[in-house]
Coordinates of C-alpha atoms and ligand atoms in Angstrom, one line a residue:
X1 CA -11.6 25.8 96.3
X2 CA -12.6 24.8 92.7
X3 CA -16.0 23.7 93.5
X4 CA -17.9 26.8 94.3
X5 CA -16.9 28.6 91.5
X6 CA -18.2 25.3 89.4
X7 CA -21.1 25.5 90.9
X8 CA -22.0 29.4 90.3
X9 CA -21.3 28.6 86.6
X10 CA -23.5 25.7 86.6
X11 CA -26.5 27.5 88.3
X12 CA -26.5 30.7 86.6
X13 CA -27.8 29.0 83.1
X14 CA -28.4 25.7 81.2
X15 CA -26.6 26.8 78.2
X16 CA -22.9 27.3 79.3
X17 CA -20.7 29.4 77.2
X18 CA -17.2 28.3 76.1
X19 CA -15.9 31.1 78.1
X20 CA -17.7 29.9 81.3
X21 CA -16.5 26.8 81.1
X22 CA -13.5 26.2 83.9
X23 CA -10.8 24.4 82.5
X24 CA -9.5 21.3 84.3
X25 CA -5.9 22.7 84.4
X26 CA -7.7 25.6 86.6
X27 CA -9.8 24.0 88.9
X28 CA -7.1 21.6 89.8
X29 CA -4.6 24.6 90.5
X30 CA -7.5 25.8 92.5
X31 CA -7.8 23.0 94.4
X32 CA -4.1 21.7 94.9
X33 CA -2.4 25.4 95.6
X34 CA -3.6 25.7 99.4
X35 CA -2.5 22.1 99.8
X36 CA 1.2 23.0 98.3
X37 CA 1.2 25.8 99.9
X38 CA 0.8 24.5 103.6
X39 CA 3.1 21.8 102.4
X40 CA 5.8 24.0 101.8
X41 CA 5.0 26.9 104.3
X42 CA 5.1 29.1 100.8
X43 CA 2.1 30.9 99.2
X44 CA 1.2 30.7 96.1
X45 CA 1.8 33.7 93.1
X46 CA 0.4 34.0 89.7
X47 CA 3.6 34.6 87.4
X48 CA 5.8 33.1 89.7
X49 CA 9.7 32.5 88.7
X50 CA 9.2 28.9 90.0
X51 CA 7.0 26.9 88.2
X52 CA 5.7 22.9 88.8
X53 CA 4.4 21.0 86.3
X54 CA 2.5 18.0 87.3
X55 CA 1.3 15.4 83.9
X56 CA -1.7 13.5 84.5
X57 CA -2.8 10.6 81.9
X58 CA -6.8 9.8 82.1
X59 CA -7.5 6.8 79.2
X60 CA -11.5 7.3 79.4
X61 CA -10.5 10.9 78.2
X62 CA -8.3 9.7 75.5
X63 CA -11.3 7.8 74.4
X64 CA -13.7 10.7 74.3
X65 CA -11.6 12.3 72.3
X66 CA -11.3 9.3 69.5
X67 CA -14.2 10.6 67.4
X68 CA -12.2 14.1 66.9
X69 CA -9.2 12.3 64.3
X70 CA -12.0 12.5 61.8
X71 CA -12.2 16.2 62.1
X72 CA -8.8 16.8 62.1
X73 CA -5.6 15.9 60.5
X74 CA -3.3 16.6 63.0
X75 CA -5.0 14.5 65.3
X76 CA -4.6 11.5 62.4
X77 CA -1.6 11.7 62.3
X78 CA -0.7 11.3 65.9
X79 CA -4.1 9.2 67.3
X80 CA -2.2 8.5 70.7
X81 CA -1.4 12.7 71.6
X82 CA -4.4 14.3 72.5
X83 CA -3.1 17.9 74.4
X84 CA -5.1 20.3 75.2
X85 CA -4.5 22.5 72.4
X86 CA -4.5 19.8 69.6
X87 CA -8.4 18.9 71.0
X88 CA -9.4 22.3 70.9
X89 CA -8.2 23.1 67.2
X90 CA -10.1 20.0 66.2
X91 CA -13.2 21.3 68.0
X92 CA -12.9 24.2 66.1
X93 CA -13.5 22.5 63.1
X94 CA -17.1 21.2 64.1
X95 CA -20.6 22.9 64.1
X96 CA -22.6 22.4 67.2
X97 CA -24.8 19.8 65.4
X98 CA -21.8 17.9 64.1
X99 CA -20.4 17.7 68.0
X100 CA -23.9 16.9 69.0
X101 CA -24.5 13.8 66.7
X102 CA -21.1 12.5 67.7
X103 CA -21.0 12.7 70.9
X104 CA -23.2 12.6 74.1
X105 CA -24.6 15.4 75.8
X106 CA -24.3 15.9 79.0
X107 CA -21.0 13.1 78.7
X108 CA -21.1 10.3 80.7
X109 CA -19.4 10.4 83.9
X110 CA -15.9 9.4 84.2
X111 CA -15.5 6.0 85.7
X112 CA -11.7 6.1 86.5
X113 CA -9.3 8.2 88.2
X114 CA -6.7 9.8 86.1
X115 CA -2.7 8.6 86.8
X116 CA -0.4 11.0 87.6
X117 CA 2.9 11.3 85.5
X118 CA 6.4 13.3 86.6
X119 CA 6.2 16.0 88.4
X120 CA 8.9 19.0 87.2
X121 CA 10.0 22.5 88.9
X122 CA 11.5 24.8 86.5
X123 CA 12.5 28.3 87.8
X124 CA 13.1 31.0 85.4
X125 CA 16.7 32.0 84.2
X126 CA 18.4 34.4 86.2
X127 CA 20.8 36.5 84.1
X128 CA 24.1 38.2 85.5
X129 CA 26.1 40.3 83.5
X130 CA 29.8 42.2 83.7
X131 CA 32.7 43.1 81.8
X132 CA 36.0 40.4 81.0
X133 CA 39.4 41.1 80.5
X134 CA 41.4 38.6 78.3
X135 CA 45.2 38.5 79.1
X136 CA 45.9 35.3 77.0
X137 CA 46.3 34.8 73.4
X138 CA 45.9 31.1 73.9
X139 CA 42.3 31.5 75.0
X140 CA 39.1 31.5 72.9
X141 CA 35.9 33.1 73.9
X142 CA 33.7 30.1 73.6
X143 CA 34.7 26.6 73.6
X144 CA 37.0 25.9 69.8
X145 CA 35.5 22.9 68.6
X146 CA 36.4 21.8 64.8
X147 CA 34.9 18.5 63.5
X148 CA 33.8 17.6 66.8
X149 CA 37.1 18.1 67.8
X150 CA 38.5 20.4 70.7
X151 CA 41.3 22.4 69.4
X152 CA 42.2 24.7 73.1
X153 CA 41.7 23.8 76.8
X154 CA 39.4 26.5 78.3
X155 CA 37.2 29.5 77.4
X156 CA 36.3 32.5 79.1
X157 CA 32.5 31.7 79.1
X158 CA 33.7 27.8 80.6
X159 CA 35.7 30.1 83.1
X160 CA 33.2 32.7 83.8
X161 CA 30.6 30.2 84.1
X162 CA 31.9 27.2 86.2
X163 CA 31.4 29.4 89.9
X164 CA 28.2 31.0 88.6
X165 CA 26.7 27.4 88.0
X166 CA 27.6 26.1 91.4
X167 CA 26.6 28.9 93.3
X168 CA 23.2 29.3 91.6
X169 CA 22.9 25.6 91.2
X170 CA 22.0 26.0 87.5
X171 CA 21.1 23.3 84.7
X172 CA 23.2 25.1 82.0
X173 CA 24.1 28.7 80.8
X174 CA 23.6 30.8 77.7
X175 CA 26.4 33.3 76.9
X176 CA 26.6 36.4 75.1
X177 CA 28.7 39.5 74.9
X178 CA 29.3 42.4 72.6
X179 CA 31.1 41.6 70.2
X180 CA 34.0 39.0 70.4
X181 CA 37.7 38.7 70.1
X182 CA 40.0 36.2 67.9
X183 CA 41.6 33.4 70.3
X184 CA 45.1 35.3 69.9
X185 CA 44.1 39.1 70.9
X186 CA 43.6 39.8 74.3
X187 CA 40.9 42.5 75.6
X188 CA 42.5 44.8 77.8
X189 CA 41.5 48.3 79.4
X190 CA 37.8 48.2 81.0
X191 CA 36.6 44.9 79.3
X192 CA 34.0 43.2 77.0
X193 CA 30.4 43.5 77.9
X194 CA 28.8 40.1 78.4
X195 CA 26.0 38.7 79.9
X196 CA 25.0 34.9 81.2
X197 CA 21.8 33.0 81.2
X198 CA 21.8 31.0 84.2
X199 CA 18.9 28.1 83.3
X200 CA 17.1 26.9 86.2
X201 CA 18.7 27.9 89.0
X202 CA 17.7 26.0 92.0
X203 CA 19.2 28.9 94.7
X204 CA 18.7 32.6 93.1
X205 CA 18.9 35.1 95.7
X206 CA 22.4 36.2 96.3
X207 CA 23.5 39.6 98.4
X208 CA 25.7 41.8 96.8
X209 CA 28.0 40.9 98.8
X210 CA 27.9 36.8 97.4
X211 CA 27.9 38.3 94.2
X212 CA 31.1 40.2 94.6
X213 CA 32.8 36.8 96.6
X214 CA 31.9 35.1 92.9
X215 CA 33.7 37.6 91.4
X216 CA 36.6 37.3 93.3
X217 CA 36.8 33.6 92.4
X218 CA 36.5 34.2 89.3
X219 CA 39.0 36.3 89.5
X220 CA 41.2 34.0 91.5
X221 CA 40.5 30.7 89.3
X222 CA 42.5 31.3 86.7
X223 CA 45.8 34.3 85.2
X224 CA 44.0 34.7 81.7
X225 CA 40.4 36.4 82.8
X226 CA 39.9 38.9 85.2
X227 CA 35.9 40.2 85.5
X228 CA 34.2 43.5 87.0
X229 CA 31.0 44.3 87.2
X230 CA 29.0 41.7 88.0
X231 CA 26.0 42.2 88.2
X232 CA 22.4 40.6 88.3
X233 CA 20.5 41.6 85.6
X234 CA 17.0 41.6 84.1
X235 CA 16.3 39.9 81.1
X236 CA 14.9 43.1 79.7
X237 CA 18.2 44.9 81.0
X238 CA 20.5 42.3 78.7
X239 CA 18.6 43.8 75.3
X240 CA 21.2 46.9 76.3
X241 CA 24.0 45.2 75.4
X242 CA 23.3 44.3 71.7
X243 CA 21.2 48.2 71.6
X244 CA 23.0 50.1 68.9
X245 CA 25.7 47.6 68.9
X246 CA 26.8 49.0 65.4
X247 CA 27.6 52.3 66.2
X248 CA 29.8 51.8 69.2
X249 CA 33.3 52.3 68.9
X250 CA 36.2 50.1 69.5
X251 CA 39.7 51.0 70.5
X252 CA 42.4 48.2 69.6
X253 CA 45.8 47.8 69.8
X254 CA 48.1 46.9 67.3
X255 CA 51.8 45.6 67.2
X256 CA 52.4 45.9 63.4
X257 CA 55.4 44.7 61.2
X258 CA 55.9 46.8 57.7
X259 CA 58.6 46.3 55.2
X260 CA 59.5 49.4 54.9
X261 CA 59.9 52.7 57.0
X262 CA 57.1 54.1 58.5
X263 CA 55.2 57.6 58.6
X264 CA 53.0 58.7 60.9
X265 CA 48.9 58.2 60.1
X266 CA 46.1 60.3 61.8
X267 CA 43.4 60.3 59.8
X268 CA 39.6 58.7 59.3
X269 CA 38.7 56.7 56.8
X270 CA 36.2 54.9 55.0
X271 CA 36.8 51.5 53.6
X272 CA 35.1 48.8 52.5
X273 CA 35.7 45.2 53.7
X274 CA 34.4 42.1 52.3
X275 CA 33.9 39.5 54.4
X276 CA 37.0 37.9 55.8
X277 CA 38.3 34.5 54.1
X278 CA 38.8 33.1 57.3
X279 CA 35.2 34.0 58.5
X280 CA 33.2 33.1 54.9
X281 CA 32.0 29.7 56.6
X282 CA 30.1 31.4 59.0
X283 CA 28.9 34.2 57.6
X284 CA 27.5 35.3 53.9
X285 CA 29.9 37.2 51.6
X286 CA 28.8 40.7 51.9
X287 CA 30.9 44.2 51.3
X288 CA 30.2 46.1 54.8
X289 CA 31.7 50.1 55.1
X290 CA 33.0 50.2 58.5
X291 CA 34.4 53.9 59.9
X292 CA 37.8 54.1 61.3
X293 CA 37.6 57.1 63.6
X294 CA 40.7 57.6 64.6
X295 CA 44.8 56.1 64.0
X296 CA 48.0 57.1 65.8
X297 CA 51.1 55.3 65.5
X298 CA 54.1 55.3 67.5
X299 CA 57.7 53.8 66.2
X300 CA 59.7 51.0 67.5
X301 CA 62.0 50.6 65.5
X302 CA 62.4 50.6 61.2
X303 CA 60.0 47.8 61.2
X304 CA 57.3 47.8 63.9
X305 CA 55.5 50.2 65.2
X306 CA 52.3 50.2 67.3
X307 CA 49.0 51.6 66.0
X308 CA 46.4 52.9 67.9
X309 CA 42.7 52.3 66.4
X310 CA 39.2 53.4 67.5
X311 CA 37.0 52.1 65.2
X312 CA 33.3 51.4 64.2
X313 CA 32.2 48.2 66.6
X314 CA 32.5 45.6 63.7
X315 CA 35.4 46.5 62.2
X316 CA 38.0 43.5 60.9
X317 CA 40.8 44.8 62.1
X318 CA 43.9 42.2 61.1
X319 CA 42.8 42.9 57.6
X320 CA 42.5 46.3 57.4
X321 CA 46.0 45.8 58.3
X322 CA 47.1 43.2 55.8
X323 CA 44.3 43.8 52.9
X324 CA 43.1 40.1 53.1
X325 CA 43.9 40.0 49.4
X326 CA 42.6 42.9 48.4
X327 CA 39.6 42.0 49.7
X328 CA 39.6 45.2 52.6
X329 CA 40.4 48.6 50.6
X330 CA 42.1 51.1 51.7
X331 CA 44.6 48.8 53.7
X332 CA 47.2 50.2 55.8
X333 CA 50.1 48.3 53.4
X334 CA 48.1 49.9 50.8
X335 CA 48.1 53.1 52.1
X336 CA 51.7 52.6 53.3
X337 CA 52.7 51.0 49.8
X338 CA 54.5 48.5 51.7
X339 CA 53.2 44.6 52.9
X340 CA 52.3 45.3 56.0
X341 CA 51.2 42.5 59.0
X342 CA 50.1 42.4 62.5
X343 CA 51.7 40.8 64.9
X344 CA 49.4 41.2 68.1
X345 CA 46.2 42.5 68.7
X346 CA 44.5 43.8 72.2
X347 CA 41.1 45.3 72.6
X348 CA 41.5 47.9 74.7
X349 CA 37.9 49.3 75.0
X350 CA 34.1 48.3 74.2
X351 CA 32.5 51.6 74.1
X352 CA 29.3 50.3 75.6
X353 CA 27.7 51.7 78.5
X354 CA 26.4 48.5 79.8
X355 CA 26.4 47.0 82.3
X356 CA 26.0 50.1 84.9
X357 CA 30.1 50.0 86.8
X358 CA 29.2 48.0 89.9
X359 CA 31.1 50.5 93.0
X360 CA 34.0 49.1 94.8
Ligands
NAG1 C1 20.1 29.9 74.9 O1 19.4 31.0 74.2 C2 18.8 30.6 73.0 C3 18.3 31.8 72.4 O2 17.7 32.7 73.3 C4 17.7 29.6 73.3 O3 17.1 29.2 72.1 C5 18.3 28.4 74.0 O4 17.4 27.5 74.4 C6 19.1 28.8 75.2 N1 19.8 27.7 75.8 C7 19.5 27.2 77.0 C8 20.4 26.2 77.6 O5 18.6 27.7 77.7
NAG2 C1 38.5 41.3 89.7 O1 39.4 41.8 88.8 C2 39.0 43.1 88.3 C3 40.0 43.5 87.2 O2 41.3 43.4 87.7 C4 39.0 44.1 89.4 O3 38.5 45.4 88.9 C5 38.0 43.6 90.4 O4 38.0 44.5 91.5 C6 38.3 42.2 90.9 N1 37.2 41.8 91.8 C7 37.3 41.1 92.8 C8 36.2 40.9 93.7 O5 38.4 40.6 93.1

């Protein structure tokens, strides 16, 4: 199919442009697509989610392209890797007269056949999305490695994961949610946001129906997730999640032990939090004001009572509680003049509208 075209360009002047000039990669797609196509009873789309790279080596071309390490230090500094784009940014570099003493015009013809190298098929991600619950306080959100050490058996992205890789027949997954829980608090109520790269998936369609059957063994794999939702998404759709993630609100919570008696708090506040010791060796030190919308508390007994929390996305909650040493202000056992502490923590809502509720 290449070959027409070729020749149209070659008849309708002596002096090609650059732009008229079809590139090798082209005219070999040209020519090979029909081919694959029969081959595999499939036709053949431009921006296709499955793509197949073929490498081709061709040492005469490698040798035409010798005189160009002169021009160009890229090229000097790696003779033996002549790509397409590192030849052109050399020929940049040299005037027409320059190319023209250096090399022959028109060029010879080749003598040899070019070898072919591996051929790859990559098909773009997929991405699914959904909510997760978290019912243990054993469980961390992504796999809790310290020193190259694994400190906890299991994840929730490891669990999420392991039937969505299967079922798609993916190399490996990206995952990413809004926001993220502490190993020992558990996210209750409607669950976290989260959505999963699934990297070349080798079967991709799946009915509603399939997806749904994933869910359910998901479900059914393990006591400490549960997911909804599930969804697949588009890769545009997953920029939702993390939209505004700021200004969402968070609801938590809290089973809190205090020193002394208790009075009831309903109030907003504004405090400022520096950033939590146990955090500092992943994130800079930075004083952040976080809003706390709303508190109620309810007593159990002269020592505990639960607190209810809905709070700017963000917010630290175990020191608010606690003060981190002073380093969260107001605290509640500043507020309370008493040392305060929490004793468990459960998310029980991500205000984030994202994904769309998937209907029973
Ligand atoms: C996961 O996502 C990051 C950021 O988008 C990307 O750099 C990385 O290559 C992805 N990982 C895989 C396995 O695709
Ligand atoms: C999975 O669990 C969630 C949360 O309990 C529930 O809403 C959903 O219907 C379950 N899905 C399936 C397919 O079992």
């Amino acid at each position: 199919d290449a070959w027409p075209q070729l020749l149209c360009v070659r008849e309708k002047s002596m002096c090609v442009d650059k732009e008229d000039v079809v590139q090798v990669k082209d005219a070999f797609k040209w020519a090979i697509q029909a081919l694959v196509g029969r081959e595999l009873g499939a036709s053949m789309l431009f921006n296709s989610a499955f793509e197949v790279s073929i490498g081709f080596t061709h040492a005469e071309t490698d040798g035409d392209c010798h005189f160009l390490c002169v021009f160009s230090d890229s090229l000097h500094s790696l003779p033996s890797v002549f790509t397409r784009m590192a030849v052109v940014k050399a020929l940049e570099k040299i005037s027409d007269e320059e190319f023209l003493r250096q090399y022959p015009c028109p060029p010879a013809r080749p003598a040899t056949k070019c070898t072919p190298l591996e051929t790859t098929c990559l098909h773009s991600s997929v991405f699914i999305a959904g909510r997760y619950n978290k019912f243990s306080r054993e469980l961390p959100q992504t796999p809790w490695v310290i020193d190259g050490e694994r400190r906890m058996e299991g994840s929730v992205e490891e669990l999420i994961a392991a039937p969505l890789l299967s079922s798609f027949r993916a190399d490996a997954f990206n995952f990413s949610s809004s926001g993220r829980e502490d190993v020992d608090v558990r996210t209750l109520g409607n669950g976290r946001p989260f959505a999963m790269e699934l990297v070349n998936p080798h079967r991709v369609r799946h009915t509603k129906a399939e997806v749904r059957q994933l869910q359910e063994t998901i479900n059914a794999s393990s006591d400490k997730i549960r997911v909804r939702d599930l969804q697949i998404v588009t890769r545009e759709a997953m920029g939702r999640m993390k939209e505004g993630e700021e200004e969402k609100t968070k609801s938590y919570s809290a089973l809190i032990w205090t020193k002394k008696a208790i009075t009831k708090a309903d109030l907003d506040l504004k405090i400022d939090q520096k950033t939590p010791l146990r955090v500092l060796h992943r994130r800079p030190l930075a004083v952040r004001q976080r809003t706390i919308h709303s508190m109620s508390a309810s007593y159990l007994d002269t020592h505990h009572f639960t607190l209810l929390l809905r709070t700017q996305a963000g917010t630290y909650i175990k020191e608010f509680v606690h003060g981190d040493f002073g380093r969260t202000k107001p605290n509640l056992g500043g507020l309370m003049e008493t040392e305060a502490d929490i004793l468990e923590l459960d998310v029980e809502s991500v205000d984030v509208d994202w994904p769309p509720a998937v209907p029973e």
